[in-house]
Coordinates of N, CA and C in Angstrom, one line a residue:
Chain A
X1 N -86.6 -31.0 21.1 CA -87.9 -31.7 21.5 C -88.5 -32.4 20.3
X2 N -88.6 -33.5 20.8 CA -89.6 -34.6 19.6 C -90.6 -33.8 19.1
X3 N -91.1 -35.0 17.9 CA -92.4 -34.5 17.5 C -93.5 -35.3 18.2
X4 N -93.2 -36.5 18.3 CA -94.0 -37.3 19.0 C -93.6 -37.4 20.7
X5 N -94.5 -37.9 21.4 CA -93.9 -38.0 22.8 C -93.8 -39.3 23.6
X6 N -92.9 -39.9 23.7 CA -92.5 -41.0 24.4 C -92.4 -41.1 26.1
X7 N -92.7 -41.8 27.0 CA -91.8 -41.4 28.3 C -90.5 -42.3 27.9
X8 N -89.9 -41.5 28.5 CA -88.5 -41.7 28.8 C -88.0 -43.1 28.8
X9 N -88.0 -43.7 29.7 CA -88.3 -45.2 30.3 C -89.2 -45.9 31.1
X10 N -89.0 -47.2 30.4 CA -90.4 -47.6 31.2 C -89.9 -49.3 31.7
X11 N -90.1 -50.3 32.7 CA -90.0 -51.2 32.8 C -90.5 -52.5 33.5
X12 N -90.3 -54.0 33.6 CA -90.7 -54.3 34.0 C -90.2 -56.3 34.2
X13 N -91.0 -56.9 34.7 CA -90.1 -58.1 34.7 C -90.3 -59.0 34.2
X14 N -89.4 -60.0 34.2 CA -89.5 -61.0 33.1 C -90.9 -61.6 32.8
X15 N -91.8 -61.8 32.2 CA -92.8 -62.7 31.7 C -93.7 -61.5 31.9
X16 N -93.7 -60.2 32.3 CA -94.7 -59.4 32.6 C -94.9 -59.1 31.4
X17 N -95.5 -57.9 30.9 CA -96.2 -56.9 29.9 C -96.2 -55.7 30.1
X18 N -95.7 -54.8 29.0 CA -95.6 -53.6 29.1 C -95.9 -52.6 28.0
X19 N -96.5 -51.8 28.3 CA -97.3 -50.5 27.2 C -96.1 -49.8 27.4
X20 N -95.7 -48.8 25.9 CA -95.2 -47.8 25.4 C -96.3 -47.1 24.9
X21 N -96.5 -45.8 25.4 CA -97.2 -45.3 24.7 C -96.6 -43.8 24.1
X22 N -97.2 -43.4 23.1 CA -96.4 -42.4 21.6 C -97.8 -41.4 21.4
X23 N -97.5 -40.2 22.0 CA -98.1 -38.9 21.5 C -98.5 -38.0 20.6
X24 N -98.9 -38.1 19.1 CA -98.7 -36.7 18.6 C -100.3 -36.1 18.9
X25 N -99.9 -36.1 17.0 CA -101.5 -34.6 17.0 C -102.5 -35.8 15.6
X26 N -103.4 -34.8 15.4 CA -104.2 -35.0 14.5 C -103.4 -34.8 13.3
X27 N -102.5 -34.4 13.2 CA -101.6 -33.9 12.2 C -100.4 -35.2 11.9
X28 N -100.7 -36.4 12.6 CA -99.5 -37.6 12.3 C -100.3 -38.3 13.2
X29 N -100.0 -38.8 14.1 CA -100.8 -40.3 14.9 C -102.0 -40.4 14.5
X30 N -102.9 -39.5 15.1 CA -104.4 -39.1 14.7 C -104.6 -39.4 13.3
X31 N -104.2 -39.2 12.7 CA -104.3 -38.4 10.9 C -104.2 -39.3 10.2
X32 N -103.3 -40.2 10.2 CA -102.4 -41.1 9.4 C -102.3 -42.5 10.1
X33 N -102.8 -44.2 9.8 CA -102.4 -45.2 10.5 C -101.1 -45.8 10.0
X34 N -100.4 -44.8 9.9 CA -98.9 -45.3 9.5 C -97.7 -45.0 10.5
X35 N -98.5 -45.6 12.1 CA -97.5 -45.7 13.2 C -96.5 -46.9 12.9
X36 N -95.3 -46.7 13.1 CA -94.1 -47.6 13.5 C -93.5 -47.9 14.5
X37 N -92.8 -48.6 14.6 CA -92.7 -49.0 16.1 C -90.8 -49.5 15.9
X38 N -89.5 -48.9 15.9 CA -88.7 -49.3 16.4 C -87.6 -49.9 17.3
X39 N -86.7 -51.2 17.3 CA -86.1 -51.6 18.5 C -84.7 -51.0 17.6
X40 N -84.2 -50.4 19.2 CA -82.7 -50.5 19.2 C -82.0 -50.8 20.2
X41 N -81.0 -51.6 19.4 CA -80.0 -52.0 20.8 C -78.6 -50.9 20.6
X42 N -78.2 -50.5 21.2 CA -77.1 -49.8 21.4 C -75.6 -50.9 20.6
X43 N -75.2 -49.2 19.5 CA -74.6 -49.4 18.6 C -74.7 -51.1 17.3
X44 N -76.5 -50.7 17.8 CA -77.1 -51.9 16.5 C -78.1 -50.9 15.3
X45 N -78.2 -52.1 14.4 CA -79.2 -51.0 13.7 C -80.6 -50.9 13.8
X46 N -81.1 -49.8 13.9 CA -82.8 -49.8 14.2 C -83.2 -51.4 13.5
X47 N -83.8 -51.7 14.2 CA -85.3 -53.0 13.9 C -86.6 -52.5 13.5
X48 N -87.3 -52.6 12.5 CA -89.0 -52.4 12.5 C -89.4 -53.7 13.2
X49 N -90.1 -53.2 13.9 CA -91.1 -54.3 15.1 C -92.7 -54.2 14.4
X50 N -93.3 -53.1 14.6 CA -94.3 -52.9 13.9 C -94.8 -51.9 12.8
X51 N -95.8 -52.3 12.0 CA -95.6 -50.9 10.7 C -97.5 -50.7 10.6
X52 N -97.7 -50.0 9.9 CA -98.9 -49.7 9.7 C -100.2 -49.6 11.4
X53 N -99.6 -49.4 12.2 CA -100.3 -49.4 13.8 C -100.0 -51.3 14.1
X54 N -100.3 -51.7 13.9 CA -100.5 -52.8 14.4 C -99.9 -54.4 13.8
X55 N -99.1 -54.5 12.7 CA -98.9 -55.1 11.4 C -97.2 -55.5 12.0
X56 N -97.1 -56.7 12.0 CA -95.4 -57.0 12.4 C -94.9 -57.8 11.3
X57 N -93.7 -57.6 11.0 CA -92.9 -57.4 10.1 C -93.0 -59.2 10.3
X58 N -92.2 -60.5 9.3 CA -92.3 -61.6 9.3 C -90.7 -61.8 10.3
X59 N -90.9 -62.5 11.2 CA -90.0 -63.1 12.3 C -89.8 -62.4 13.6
X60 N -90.6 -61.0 13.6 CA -91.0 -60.6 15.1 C -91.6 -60.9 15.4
X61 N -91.6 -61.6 17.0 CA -92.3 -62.5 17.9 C -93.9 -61.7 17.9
X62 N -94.9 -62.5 18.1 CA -96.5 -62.3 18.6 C -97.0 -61.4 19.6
X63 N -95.2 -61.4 20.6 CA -95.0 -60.8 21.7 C -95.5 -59.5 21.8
X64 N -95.1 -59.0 20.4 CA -95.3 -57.8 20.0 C -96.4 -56.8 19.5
X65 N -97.0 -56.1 19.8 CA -98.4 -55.5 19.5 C -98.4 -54.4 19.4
X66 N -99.2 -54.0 18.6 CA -99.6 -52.4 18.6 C -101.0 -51.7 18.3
X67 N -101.5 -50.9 19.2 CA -102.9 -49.9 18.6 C -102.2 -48.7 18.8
X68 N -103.1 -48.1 18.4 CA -103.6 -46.8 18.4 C -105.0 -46.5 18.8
X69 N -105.2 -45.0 19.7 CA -106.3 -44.7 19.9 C -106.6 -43.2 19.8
X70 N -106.8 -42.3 18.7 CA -106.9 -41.1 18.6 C -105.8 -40.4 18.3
X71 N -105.0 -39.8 19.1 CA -103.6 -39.2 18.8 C -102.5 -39.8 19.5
X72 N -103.1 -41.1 20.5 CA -101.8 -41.6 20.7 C -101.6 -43.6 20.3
X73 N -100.4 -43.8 19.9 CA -100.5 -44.7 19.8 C -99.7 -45.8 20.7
X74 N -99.5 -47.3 21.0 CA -99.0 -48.1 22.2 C -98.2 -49.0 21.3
X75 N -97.1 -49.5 22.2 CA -96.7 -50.3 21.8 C -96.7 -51.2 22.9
X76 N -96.7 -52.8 23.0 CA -97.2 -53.9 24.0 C -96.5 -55.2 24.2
X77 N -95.7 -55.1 24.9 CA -94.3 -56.2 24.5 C -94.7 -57.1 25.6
X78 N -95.7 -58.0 25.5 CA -96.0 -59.3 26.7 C -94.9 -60.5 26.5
X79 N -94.7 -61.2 27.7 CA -94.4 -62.1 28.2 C -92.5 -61.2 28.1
X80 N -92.1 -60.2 29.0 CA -90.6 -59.7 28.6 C -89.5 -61.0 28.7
X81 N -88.4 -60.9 28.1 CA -87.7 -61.2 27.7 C -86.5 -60.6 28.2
X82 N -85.7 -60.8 28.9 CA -83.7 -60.2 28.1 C -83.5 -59.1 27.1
X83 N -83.7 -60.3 26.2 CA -83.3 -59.3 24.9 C -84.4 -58.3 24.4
X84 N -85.2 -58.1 25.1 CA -86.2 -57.2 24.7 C -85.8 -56.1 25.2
X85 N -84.8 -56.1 26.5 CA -84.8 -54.4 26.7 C -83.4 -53.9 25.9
X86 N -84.0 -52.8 25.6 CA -83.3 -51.9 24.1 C -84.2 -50.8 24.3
X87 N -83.8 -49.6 22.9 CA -84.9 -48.4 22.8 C -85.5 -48.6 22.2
X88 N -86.9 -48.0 22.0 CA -88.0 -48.3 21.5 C -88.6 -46.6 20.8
X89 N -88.7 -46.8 19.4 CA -88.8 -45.5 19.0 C -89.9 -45.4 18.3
X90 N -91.0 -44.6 18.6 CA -92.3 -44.8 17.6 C -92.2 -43.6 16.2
X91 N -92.8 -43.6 15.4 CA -92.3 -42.8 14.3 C -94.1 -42.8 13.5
X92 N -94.2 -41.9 12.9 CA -95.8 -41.4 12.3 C -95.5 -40.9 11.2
X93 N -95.9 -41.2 9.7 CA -96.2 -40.3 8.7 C -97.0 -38.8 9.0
X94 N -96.4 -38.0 8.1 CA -96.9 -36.8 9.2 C -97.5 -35.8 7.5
X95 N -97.7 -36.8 6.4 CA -98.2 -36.2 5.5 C -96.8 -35.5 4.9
X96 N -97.4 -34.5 3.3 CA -96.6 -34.1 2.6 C -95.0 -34.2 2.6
X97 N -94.8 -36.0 2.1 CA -93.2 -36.9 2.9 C -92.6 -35.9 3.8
X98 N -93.4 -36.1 4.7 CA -92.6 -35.9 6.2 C -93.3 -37.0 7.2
X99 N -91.9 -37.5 7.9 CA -92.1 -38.2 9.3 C -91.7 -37.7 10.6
X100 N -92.1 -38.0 11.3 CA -91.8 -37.7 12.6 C -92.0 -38.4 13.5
X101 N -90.3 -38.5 14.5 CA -90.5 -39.8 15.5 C -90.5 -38.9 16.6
X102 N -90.7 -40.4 18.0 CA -90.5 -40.0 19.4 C -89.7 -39.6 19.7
X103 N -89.1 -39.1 21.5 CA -88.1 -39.1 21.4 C -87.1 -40.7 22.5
X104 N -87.9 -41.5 21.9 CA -87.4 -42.7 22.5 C -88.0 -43.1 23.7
X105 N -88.4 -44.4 23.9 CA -88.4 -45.2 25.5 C -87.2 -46.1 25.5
X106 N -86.5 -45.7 26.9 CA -85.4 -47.2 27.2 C -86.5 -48.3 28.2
X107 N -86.5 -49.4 27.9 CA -87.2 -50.5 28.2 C -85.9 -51.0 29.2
X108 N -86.1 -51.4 30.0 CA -85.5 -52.3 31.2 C -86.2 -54.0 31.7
X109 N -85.5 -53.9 31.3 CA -86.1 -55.7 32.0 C -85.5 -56.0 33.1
X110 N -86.4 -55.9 34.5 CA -86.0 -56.0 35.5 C -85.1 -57.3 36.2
Chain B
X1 N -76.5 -61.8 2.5 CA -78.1 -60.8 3.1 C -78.3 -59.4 3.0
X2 N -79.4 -59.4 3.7 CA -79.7 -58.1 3.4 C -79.0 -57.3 4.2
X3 N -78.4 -55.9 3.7 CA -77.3 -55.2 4.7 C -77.2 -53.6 3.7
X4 N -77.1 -52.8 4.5 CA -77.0 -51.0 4.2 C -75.1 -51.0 5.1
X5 N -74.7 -50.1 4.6 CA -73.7 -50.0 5.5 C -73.0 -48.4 4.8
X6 N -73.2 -47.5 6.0 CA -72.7 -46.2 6.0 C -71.4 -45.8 6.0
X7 N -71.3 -45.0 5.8 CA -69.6 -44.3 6.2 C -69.6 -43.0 5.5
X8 N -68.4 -42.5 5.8 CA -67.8 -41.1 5.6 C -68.5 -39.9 6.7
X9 N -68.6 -40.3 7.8 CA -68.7 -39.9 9.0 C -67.4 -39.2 10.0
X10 N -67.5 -38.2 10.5 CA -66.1 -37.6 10.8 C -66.5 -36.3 11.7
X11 N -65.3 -35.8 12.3 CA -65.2 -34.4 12.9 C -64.7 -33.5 12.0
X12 N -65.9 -32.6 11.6 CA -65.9 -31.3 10.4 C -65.6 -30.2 11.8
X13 N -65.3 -29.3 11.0 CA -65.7 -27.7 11.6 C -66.8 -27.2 11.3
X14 N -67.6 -26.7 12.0 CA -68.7 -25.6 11.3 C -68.8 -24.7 10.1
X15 N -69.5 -25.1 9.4 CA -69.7 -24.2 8.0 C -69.2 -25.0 7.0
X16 N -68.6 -25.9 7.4 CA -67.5 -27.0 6.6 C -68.3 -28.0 5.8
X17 N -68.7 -29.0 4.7 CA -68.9 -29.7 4.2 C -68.9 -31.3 4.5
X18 N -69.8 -32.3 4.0 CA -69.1 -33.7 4.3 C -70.1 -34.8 3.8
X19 N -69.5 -35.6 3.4 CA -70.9 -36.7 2.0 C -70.5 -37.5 2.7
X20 N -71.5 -38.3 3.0 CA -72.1 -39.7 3.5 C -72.6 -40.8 2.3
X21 N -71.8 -42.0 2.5 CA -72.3 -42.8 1.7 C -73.2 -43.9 2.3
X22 N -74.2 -44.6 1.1 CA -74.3 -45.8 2.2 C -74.4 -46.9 1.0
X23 N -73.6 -48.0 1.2 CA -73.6 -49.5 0.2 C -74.5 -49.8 0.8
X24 N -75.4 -50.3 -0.4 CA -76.8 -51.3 -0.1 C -76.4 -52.9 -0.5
X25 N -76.5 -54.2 -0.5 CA -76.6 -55.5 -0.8 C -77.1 -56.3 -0.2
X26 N -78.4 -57.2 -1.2 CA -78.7 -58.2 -0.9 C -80.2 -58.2 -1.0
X27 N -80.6 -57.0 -2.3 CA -82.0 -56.6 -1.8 C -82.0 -55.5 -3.3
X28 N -82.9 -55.3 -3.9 CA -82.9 -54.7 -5.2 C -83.0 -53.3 -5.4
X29 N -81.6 -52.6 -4.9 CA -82.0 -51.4 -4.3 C -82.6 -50.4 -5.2
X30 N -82.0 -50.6 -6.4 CA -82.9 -49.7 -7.5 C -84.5 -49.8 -7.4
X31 N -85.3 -50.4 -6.6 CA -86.8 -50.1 -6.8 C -86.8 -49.9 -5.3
X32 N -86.1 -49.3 -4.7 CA -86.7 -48.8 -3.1 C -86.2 -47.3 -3.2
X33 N -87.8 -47.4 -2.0 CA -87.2 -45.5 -2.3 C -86.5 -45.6 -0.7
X34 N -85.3 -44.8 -0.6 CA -84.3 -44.7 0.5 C -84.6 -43.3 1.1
X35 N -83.8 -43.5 2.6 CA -84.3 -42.6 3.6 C -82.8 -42.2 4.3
X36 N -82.9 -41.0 4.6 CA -81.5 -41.2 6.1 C -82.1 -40.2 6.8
X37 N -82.0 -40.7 8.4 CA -82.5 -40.6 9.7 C -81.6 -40.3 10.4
X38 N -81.9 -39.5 11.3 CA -80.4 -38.9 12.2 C -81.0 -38.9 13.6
X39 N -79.6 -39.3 14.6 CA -79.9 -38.9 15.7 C -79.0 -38.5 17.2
X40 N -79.5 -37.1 17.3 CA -78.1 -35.9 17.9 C -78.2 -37.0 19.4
X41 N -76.7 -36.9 20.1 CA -76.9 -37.3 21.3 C -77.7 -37.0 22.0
X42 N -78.5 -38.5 22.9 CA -79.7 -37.7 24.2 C -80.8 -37.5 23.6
X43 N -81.1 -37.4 22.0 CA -82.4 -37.0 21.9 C -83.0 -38.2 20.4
X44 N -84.0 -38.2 20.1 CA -84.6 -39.1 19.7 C -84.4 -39.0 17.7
X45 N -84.6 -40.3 17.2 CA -84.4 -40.3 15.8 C -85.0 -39.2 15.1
X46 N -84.7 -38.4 13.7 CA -85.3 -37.3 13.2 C -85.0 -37.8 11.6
X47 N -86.1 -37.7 11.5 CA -86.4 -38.2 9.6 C -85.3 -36.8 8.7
X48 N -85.1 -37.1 7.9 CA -83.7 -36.1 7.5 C -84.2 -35.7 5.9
X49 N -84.3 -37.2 5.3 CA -84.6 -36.7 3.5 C -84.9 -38.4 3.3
X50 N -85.6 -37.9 1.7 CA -86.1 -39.3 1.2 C -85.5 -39.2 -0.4
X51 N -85.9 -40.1 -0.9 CA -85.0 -39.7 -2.2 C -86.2 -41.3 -2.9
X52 N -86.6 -40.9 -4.2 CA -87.4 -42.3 -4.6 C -86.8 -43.1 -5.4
X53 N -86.9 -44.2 -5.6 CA -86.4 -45.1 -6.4 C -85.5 -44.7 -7.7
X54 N -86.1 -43.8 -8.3 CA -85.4 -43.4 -9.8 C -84.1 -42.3 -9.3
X55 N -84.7 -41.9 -8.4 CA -83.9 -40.9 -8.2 C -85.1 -39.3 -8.9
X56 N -86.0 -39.6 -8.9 CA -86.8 -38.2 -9.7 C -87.4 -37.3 -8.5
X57 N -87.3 -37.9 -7.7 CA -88.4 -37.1 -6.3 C -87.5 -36.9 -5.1
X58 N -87.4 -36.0 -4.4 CA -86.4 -35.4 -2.8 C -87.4 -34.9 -1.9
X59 N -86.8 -35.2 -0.9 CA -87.9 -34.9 0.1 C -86.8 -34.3 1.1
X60 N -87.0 -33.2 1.9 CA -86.1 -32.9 3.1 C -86.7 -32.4 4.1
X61 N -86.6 -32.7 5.1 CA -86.7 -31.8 6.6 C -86.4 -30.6 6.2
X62 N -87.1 -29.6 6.7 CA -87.1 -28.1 7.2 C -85.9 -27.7 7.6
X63 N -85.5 -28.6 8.6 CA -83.8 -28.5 9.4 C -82.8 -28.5 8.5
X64 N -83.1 -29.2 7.3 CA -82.1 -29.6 6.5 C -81.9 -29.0 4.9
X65 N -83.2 -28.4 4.8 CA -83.6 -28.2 3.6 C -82.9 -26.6 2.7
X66 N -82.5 -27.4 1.5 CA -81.6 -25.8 1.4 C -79.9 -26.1 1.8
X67 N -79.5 -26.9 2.3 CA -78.3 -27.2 3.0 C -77.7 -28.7 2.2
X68 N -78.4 -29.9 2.6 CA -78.1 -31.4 2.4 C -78.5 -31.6 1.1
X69 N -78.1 -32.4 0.4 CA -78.4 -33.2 -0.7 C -78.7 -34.5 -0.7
X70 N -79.7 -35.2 -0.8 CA -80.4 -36.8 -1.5 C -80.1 -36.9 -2.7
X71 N -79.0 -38.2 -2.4 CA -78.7 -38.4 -4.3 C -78.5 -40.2 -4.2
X72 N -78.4 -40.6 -5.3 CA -78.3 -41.9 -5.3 C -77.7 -42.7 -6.7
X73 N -76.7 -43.6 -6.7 CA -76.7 -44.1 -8.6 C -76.8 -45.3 -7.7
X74 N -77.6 -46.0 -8.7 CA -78.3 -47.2 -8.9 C -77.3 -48.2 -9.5
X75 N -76.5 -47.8 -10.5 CA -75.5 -48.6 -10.8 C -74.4 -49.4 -9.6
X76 N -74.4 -48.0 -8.6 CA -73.4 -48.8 -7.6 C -74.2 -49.0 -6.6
X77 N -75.5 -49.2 -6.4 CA -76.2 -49.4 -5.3 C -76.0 -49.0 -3.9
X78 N -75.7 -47.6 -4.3 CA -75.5 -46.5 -3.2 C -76.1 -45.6 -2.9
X79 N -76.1 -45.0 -2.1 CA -76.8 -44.0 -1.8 C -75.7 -42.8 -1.3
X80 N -76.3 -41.4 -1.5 CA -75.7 -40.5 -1.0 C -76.1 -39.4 0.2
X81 N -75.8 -38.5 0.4 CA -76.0 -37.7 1.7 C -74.6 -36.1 1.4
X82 N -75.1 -35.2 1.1 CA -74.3 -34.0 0.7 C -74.6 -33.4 1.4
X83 N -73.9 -33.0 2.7 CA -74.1 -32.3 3.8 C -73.4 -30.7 3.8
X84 N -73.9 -29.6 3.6 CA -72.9 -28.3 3.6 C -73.5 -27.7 4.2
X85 N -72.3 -26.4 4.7 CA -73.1 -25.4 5.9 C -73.5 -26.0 7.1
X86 N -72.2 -27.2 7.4 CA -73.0 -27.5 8.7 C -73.1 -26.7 9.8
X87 N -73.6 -27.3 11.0 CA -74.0 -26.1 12.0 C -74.0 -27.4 13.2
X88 N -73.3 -27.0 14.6 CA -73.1 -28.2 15.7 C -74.2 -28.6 16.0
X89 N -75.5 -28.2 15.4 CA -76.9 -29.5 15.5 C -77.2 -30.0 14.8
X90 N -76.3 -30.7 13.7 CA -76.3 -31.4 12.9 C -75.0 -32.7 13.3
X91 N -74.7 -32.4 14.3 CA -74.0 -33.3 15.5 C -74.9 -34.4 15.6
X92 N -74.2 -36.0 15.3 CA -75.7 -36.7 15.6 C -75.2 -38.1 14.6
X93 N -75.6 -39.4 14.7 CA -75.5 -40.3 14.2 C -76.2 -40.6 12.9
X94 N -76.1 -40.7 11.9 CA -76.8 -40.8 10.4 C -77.0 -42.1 9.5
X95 N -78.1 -42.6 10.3 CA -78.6 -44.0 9.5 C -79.1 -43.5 7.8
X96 N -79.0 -44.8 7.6 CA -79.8 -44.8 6.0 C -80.6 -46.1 6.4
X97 N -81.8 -45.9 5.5 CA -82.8 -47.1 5.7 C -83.8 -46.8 4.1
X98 N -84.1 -48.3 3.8 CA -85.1 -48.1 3.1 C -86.6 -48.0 3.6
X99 N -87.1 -48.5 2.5 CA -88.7 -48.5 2.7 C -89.2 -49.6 3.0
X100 N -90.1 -50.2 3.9 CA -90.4 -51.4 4.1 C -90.2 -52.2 3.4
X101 N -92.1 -51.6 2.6 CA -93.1 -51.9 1.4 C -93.7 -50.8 1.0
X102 N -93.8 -50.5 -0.2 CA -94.5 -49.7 -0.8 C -95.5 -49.3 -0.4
X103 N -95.4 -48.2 0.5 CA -96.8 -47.5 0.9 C -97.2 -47.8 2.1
X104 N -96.1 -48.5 2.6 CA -96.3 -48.8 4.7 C -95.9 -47.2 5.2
X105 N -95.2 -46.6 4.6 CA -94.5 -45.5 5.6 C -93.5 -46.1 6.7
X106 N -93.1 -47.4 6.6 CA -92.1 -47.8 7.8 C -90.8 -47.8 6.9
X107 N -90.1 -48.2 7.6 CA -88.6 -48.1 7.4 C -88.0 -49.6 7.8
X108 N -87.0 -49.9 6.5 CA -86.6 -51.2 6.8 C -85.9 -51.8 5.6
X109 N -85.0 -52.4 5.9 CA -84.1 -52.4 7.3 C -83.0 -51.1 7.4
X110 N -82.5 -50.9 8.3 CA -81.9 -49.8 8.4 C -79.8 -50.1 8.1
X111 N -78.9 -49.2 8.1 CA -77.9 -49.6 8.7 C -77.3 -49.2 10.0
X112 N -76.4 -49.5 10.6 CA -75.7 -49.1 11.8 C -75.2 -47.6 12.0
X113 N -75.4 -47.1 11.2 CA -75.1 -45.4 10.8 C -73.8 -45.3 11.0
X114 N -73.4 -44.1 10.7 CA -72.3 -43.1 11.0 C -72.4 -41.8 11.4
X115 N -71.1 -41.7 12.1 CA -71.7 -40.1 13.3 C -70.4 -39.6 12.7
X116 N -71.5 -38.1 13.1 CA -71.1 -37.1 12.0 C -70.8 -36.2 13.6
X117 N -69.9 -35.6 13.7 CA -69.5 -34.6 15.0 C -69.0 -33.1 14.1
X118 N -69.9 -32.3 14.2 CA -69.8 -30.8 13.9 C -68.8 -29.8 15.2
X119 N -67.9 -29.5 14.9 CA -67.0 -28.8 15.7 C -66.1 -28.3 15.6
X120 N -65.7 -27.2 16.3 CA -64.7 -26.5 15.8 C -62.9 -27.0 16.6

């Protein structure tokens, strides 16, 4: 069992928009705004999409967003794409160097 | 470019031993502090150990702690991973990644990992 909580999968169709949203405690999401936000495509290497809650790395699309609200935090992939469905892994500084991730969303693009 | 790239991944036995490397190039790996991330089939990425730039500071998971080693020479822009006493939940694919930027807590870029299969 994660430390954070992801659903499973989530999806939707081309040009729509879709929230991920990422669970912990006051003890990492809550605590700390050093949510991340990972893409993976199967047998690729993780991608940073977003870092610090909301902050996108240089050449991830606009597409891409992120808040937080309390203990949980979202991730917000508007206008979908193809290549946007992959897994999606959120991850939280969790204090004294330790992190802790989700346990993944698979994204589908309908 | 920029590129991590793992190996020494394999089917051990339990209780058995097994070191993971990972070649860094294209990126100044002596001032990044490096990470490896694992993740068992079916279930979601798990932070493993950190290791800082000099090599003076280690950090490990609870799961791991006491067992694995974080090591690194800067000369060959490598990184290490000393895995002993394994146990079949340590079954699971083993990325290495650095650090963004100093003091994001993100991870980046990562490599393609290697899987590590614990079994008798």
């Amino acid at each position: 069992q994660s430390a954070l909580t992801q659903p499973p999968s989530a999806s939707g169709s081309p040009g729509q928009s879709v929230t991920i949203s990422c669970t912990g405690t006051s003890s990492d999401v809550g605590g700390y705004n050093y949510v991340s936000w990972y893409q993976v495509h199967p047998g690729k290497a993780p991608k940073l999409m977003i870092y610090e809650v909301s902050k996108r790395p240089s050449g991830v699309p606009d597409r891409f967003s992120g808040s937080k609200s309390g203990n949980t935090a979202s991730l917000t992939v508007s206008g979908l794409q193809a290549e946007d469905e992959a897994d999606y892994h959120c991850s939280s500084y969790a204090g004294r160097n330790n992190w802790v991730f989700g346990g993944g969303t698979e994204l589908t693009v309908l | 470019q920029v590129q991590l790239v793992e190996s020494g991944g394999g089917v051990v036995p339990p209780g058995r031993s097994l070191r993971l490397s990972c070649a860094a190039s294209g990126f100044t790996f002596s001032s990044n502090t490096m990470h490896w991330v694992r993740q068992a089939p079916g279930r979601g990425l798990e932070w493993v150990a950190l290791i800082s730039y000099d090599g003076s500071n280690k950090y490990y998971a609870d799961s791991v702690k006491g067992r694995f080693i974080i090591s690194r020479d800067n000369s060959k822009n490598t990184l290490y991973l000393q895995m002993n006493s394994l146990r079949g939940e340590d079954t699971a694919v083993y990325y290495c990644a650095s650090d963004y930027d100093s003091g994001s807590s993100a991870l980046d870029p990562w490599g393609q990992g290697t899987l590590v299969t614990v079994s008798s």
